Coordinates of C-alpha atoms and ligand atoms in Angstrom, one line a residue:
X25 CA 0.0 0.0 0.0
X26 CA 1.5 3.3 -1.1
X27 CA 0.5 6.8 0.0
X28 CA 1.6 9.1 -2.8
X29 CA 2.1 12.8 -1.9
X30 CA 3.5 15.6 -4.1
X31 CA 4.5 19.2 -4.5
X32 CA 4.2 20.9 -7.8
X33 CA 7.3 19.0 -9.1
X34 CA 8.2 16.2 -6.7
X35 CA 6.4 12.9 -5.7
X36 CA 7.1 11.0 -2.5
X37 CA 5.8 7.5 -2.0
X38 CA 5.2 6.2 1.5
X39 CA 4.9 2.4 2.0
X40 CA 6.3 -0.6 3.9
X41 CA 8.6 -1.4 1.0
X42 CA 9.9 2.2 0.7
X43 CA 12.6 4.0 2.6
X44 CA 11.1 5.2 5.9
X45 CA 9.5 8.7 5.2
X46 CA 11.1 11.4 7.3
X47 CA 8.7 14.3 7.9
X48 CA 10.5 17.3 9.4
X49 CA 8.7 18.6 12.6
X50 CA 10.5 21.8 13.0
X51 CA 8.1 24.4 11.4
X52 CA 6.0 24.5 14.6
X53 CA 6.1 27.2 17.3
X54 CA 5.3 24.7 20.2
X55 CA 8.0 25.2 22.8
X56 CA 9.7 28.0 20.8
X57 CA 9.1 31.4 22.5
X58 CA 10.9 33.5 20.0
X59 CA 9.4 31.8 16.9
X60 CA 5.9 32.1 18.5
X61 CA 6.5 35.9 18.9
X62 CA 7.8 36.2 15.4
X63 CA 4.7 34.5 14.0
X64 CA 2.4 36.8 16.1
X65 CA 4.2 39.7 14.4
X66 CA 3.7 38.1 11.0
X67 CA 7.5 37.6 10.7
X68 CA 8.3 34.4 8.7
X69 CA 12.1 35.0 8.5
X70 CA 12.9 32.0 10.7
X71 CA 11.1 29.6 8.4
X72 CA 13.7 29.8 5.8
X73 CA 16.5 28.5 8.1
X74 CA 14.1 25.8 9.4
X75 CA 13.5 24.6 5.9
X76 CA 17.2 24.6 4.9
X77 CA 18.3 22.7 8.1
X78 CA 15.7 20.0 7.7
X79 CA 16.3 19.5 4.0
X80 CA 20.1 19.2 4.7
X81 CA 19.3 16.7 7.5
X82 CA 17.3 14.4 5.2
X83 CA 13.7 15.4 5.5
X84 CA 11.5 14.0 2.7
X85 CA 8.4 16.0 3.6
X86 CA 7.8 18.9 5.9
X87 CA 5.1 19.4 8.6
X88 CA 3.8 22.9 8.8
X89 CA 2.1 24.0 12.0
X90 CA 1.4 27.7 12.7
X91 CA -0.3 27.2 16.1
X92 CA 1.1 30.2 18.0
X93 CA -1.3 31.5 20.6
X94 CA -3.1 34.8 19.5
X95 CA -1.7 34.6 16.0
X96 CA -3.8 34.7 12.8
X97 CA -3.2 31.1 12.1
X98 CA -5.1 30.8 8.8
X99 CA -3.3 33.8 7.3
X100 CA 0.1 32.5 8.5
X101 CA -0.6 29.1 7.1
X102 CA -1.5 30.5 3.7
X103 CA 1.6 32.7 3.6
X104 CA 3.9 30.0 4.9
X105 CA 2.7 27.3 2.5
X106 CA 3.2 29.7 -0.4
X107 CA 6.6 30.8 0.8
X108 CA 7.9 27.2 1.5
X109 CA 6.8 26.1 -1.9
X110 CA 9.2 28.7 -3.3
X111 CA 12.0 27.4 -1.2
X112 CA 11.8 23.6 -1.6
X113 CA 10.2 20.9 -3.7
X114 CA 9.4 18.7 -0.8
X115 CA 5.7 17.8 -0.3
X116 CA 4.0 19.4 2.8
X117 CA 2.0 18.2 5.7
X118 CA -0.6 20.8 6.7
X119 CA -0.8 20.6 10.5
X120 CA -3.6 22.3 12.5
X121 CA -6.4 21.5 14.9
X122 CA -8.5 24.3 13.3
X123 CA -10.5 23.4 10.2
X124 CA -10.3 26.9 8.6
X125 CA -6.5 26.7 8.9
X126 CA -6.3 23.3 7.2
X127 CA -8.5 24.8 4.4
X128 CA -6.3 27.9 4.1
X129 CA -3.2 25.7 3.7
X130 CA -4.8 23.3 1.2
X131 CA -6.2 26.2 -0.9
X132 CA -2.7 27.7 -1.1
X133 CA -0.9 24.4 -1.7
X134 CA 0.2 23.2 -5.2
X135 CA 0.3 19.4 -5.3
X136 CA -1.2 16.6 -3.2
X137 CA -0.8 17.4 0.5
X138 CA -1.2 15.4 3.7
X139 CA -3.8 16.8 6.1
X140 CA -2.7 16.6 9.8
X141 CA -5.2 15.5 11.2
X142 CA -8.7 14.2 11.8
X143 CA -9.8 12.4 15.0
X144 CA -12.5 9.7 15.2
X145 CA -15.0 12.2 16.5
X146 CA -18.1 12.5 14.3
X147 CA -18.0 16.3 14.1
X148 CA -14.3 16.3 13.1
X149 CA -14.8 13.6 10.5
X150 CA -17.7 15.5 9.0
X151 CA -15.7 18.8 8.7
X152 CA -12.3 17.5 7.7
X153 CA -12.9 14.5 5.4
X154 CA -14.9 16.5 2.9
X155 CA -11.9 19.0 2.8
X156 CA -9.5 16.2 2.0
X157 CA -11.8 15.0 -0.7
X158 CA -12.3 18.4 -2.2
X159 CA -8.5 19.1 -2.4
X160 CA -7.5 15.6 -3.4
X161 CA -5.4 15.3 -0.2
X162 CA -4.4 12.4 2.0
X163 CA -5.2 12.6 5.7
X164 CA -3.7 11.5 9.0
X165 CA -6.3 9.9 11.3
X166 CA -5.9 9.9 15.1
X167 CA -7.7 7.1 16.9
X168 CA -9.0 9.3 19.7
X169 CA -12.5 10.1 20.8
X170 CA -13.8 13.3 22.4
X171 CA -10.6 14.8 24.0
X172 CA -9.6 11.4 25.4
X173 CA -6.7 9.3 24.2
X174 CA -7.4 5.6 24.9
X175 CA -4.7 3.7 26.6
X176 CA -5.8 0.3 25.3
X177 CA -4.4 -0.7 21.9
X178 CA -7.6 -2.6 21.1
X179 CA -9.6 0.6 21.6
X180 CA -7.3 2.6 19.4
X181 CA -7.7 -0.1 16.8
X182 CA -11.5 0.1 17.1
X183 CA -11.3 3.9 16.5
X184 CA -8.9 3.5 13.6
X185 CA -11.5 1.0 12.1
X186 CA -14.2 3.7 12.5
X187 CA -12.0 6.3 10.8
X188 CA -11.1 4.1 7.9
X189 CA -14.7 3.0 7.4
X190 CA -16.2 6.5 7.5
X191 CA -13.4 7.9 5.3
X192 CA -13.7 5.2 2.6
X193 CA -17.5 4.5 2.7
X194 CA -19.0 7.9 3.4
X195 CA -16.4 10.2 1.9
X196 CA -15.0 7.9 -0.8
X197 CA -11.4 8.5 0.1
X198 CA -9.0 5.8 -1.2
X199 CA -7.7 3.7 1.7
X200 CA -4.1 4.6 0.5
X201 CA -4.9 8.2 1.3
X202 CA -5.5 7.4 5.0
X203 CA -2.5 7.4 7.3
X204 CA -3.1 6.3 10.8
X205 CA -1.3 7.9 13.8
X206 CA -1.1 5.2 16.5
X207 CA -0.5 8.0 19.1
X208 CA 2.9 8.5 20.6
X209 CA 3.1 9.9 24.2
X210 CA 5.9 10.8 26.5
X211 CA 7.7 7.8 28.1
X212 CA 8.5 10.3 30.9
X213 CA 4.7 10.5 31.7
X214 CA 4.2 6.7 31.8
X215 CA 6.8 4.1 30.8
X216 CA 4.0 1.9 29.4
X217 CA 3.2 4.5 26.7
X218 CA 5.7 3.3 24.1
X219 CA 4.6 -0.3 24.4
X220 CA 1.0 0.7 23.8
X221 CA 2.0 2.6 20.7
X222 CA 4.0 -0.3 19.4
X223 CA 1.2 -2.8 20.0
X224 CA -1.3 -0.4 18.2
X225 CA 1.1 -0.2 15.2
X226 CA 1.2 -4.0 14.9
X227 CA -2.6 -4.3 15.2
X228 CA -3.3 -1.7 12.6
X229 CA -0.7 -3.2 10.2
X230 CA -2.2 -6.7 10.6
X231 CA -5.8 -5.6 10.0
X232 CA -5.4 -2.9 7.4
X233 CA -1.8 -2.7 6.1
X234 CA -2.3 1.1 5.9
X235 CA 0.6 3.6 6.2
X236 CA 1.2 5.1 9.7
X237 CA 2.9 8.1 11.1
X238 CA 3.5 9.6 14.6
X239 CA 5.1 12.4 16.4
X240 CA 8.4 10.7 17.3
X241 CA 9.7 13.5 19.5
X242 CA 6.7 13.2 21.7
X243 CA 8.2 9.9 23.1
X244 CA 11.3 11.6 24.6
X245 CA 9.5 14.8 25.6
X246 CA 10.8 16.1 29.0
X247 CA 13.6 13.5 29.2
X248 CA 17.4 14.1 29.0
X249 CA 19.2 12.9 25.9
X250 CA 16.2 12.9 23.7
X251 CA 17.9 11.8 20.5
X252 CA 19.1 8.5 22.2
X253 CA 15.5 7.7 23.2
X254 CA 14.0 8.5 19.8
X255 CA 16.8 6.6 18.1
X256 CA 15.8 3.5 20.1
X257 CA 12.1 3.9 19.7
X258 CA 11.9 4.5 15.9
X259 CA 13.6 1.4 14.6
X260 CA 11.4 -0.8 16.9
X261 CA 8.3 1.1 15.7
X262 CA 9.5 0.6 12.1
X263 CA 9.8 -3.1 12.6
X264 CA 6.2 -3.2 14.0
X265 CA 5.0 -1.5 10.8
X266 CA 5.4 2.3 11.1
X267 CA 6.2 3.8 7.7
X268 CA 6.8 7.5 8.4
X269 CA 7.3 9.8 11.3
X270 CA 7.1 13.5 12.1
X271 CA 10.6 13.9 13.7
X272 CA 13.6 16.0 14.2
X273 CA 15.3 15.7 10.8
X274 CA 18.1 18.0 12.0
X275 CA 19.4 15.3 14.4
X276 CA 22.0 13.1 12.7
X277 CA 21.7 10.5 15.5
X278 CA 17.9 10.0 14.9
X279 CA 18.2 10.2 11.1
X280 CA 21.0 7.6 11.1
X281 CA 19.0 5.3 13.3
X282 CA 16.2 5.4 10.7
X283 CA 18.5 4.9 7.8
X284 CA 20.2 1.9 9.5
X285 CA 16.7 0.5 10.2
X286 CA 16.0 0.8 6.4
X287 CA 19.2 -1.1 5.7
X288 CA 18.7 -4.0 8.1
X289 CA 15.0 -4.3 7.3
X290 CA 15.8 -4.8 3.6
X291 CA 14.6 -1.4 2.3
X292 CA 18.0 -0.2 1.0
X293 CA 19.0 -2.5 -1.8
X294 CA 22.7 -3.3 -1.7
X295 CA 23.0 -0.7 1.0
X296 CA 23.4 1.8 -1.8
X297 CA 21.8 4.7 0.2
X298 CA 23.8 3.9 3.3
X299 CA 27.1 3.8 1.5
X300 CA 26.3 6.9 -0.6
X301 CA 25.4 8.9 2.5
X302 CA 28.7 7.8 4.1
X303 CA 30.7 8.8 1.0
X304 CA 28.9 12.2 0.9
X305 CA 29.7 12.8 4.6
X306 CA 33.4 12.0 3.9
X307 CA 33.4 14.3 0.9
X308 CA 32.0 17.1 3.0
X309 CA 34.7 16.5 5.6
X310 CA 32.2 15.6 8.4
X311 CA 33.6 13.9 11.5
X312 CA 33.5 10.2 10.9
X313 CA 30.7 8.5 12.9
X314 CA 33.1 6.5 15.1
X315 CA 33.8 6.5 18.8
X316 CA 36.3 9.1 20.0
X317 CA 39.9 8.0 19.9
X318 CA 40.2 8.1 23.7
X319 CA 37.6 5.3 23.9
X320 CA 39.4 3.1 21.5
X321 CA 42.8 3.5 23.2
X322 CA 41.1 2.9 26.6
X323 CA 39.8 -0.4 25.3
X324 CA 43.2 -1.3 23.8
X325 CA 45.0 -0.3 27.0
X326 CA 42.5 -2.4 29.0
X327 CA 43.1 -5.4 26.7
X328 CA 46.9 -5.0 27.0
X329 CA 47.0 -5.3 30.8
Ligands
LIG424 N1 0.9 13.4 15.6 C1 0.6 14.1 14.5 N2 1.0 15.4 14.3 C2 1.8 16.0 15.3 C3 2.1 15.3 16.5 C4 1.7 14.0 16.6 N3 2.2 17.3 15.1 C5 2.8 18.0 16.2 C6 3.7 17.1 17.0 N4 2.9 16.0 17.4 C7 4.9 16.7 16.3 N5 5.8 17.8 16.1 C8 6.7 18.2 17.2 C9 7.4 19.3 17.0 C10 8.3 19.7 18.0 C11 8.5 19.0 19.1 C12 7.8 17.8 19.3 C13 6.9 17.4 18.3 C14 9.4 19.4 20.2 N6 9.9 20.6 20.1 C15 10.9 21.1 21.1 C16 10.2 21.2 22.5 O1 9.0 21.5 22.6 O2 10.9 20.9 23.4 C17 11.3 22.5 20.6 C18 12.4 23.0 21.5 C19 13.1 24.2 20.9 O3 13.5 24.1 19.7 O4 13.3 25.1 21.6 O5 9.8 18.6 21.0 O6 2.0 13.3 17.6 N7 -0.1 13.5 13.6

């Protein structure tokens, strides 16, 4: 099953037999005081850097969220989508909890976008799925009811089932255009959260085989050394059936973990991408991804005694 997204010029295919789709999370004011203030002032200058850094890091799509408190989110979404489409050919994910903002983004967008997101609540399904249909977009479905996120994987599966049924039967979306978010929550809030997400991923893969995405940085939120946690979580999630993630594409550690997962799960024929990335890093003069020399001599010294 392939979810095909595009900009005016570039197509990205998401699927279990494809390289894992890295969606850059960074164009989002959550937790960024200065960026929030800039957005309230209508200043989009920071977006240019955020696009460049994520493209350089390996983003294959970009999530765009303009949810700064007290800002004109619809106007910002319209301007930002237009501006980013002049900076990069990567397809975009239009991220908002406000229907009018999603529509503003979709109206400005050239290509086939991914709408982020719709929940399993009737009123949300009724307002957002027709929009996705009207603009020929794909949509991320969150298996939560009311404002509650169910703990039980079986309940999340039930809500995913409802989402998929309503989207395909009532609104005639193609099942390929539905991407389910199994819901990733901070391990720091409850260490059982990641296991619930992983179990949900496996259940959804087994019943529907649809593409899935999640907010990978949510998992490590509030914890020290976030990249190490995300780098452990993502490859496990990928082996359970996750096919994309909204993640920090600027983190070499997290991006490498995903690329290594592609390699060992047979999604990088001959290791061609892995080796090409290594050669490109050498050509740029990047530090080689090896342990520091002191560690090596320490082990050698230990072995010698
Ligand atoms: N599912 C779906 N969409 C989503 C999420 C999800 N969109 C939003 C979010 N969750 C994913 N995006 C982010 C973006 C940033 C961070 C986490 C998730 C983040 N930012 C730093 C922080 O808040 O600490 C920023 C710190 C800084 O730069 O100063 O962690 O789950 N479908």
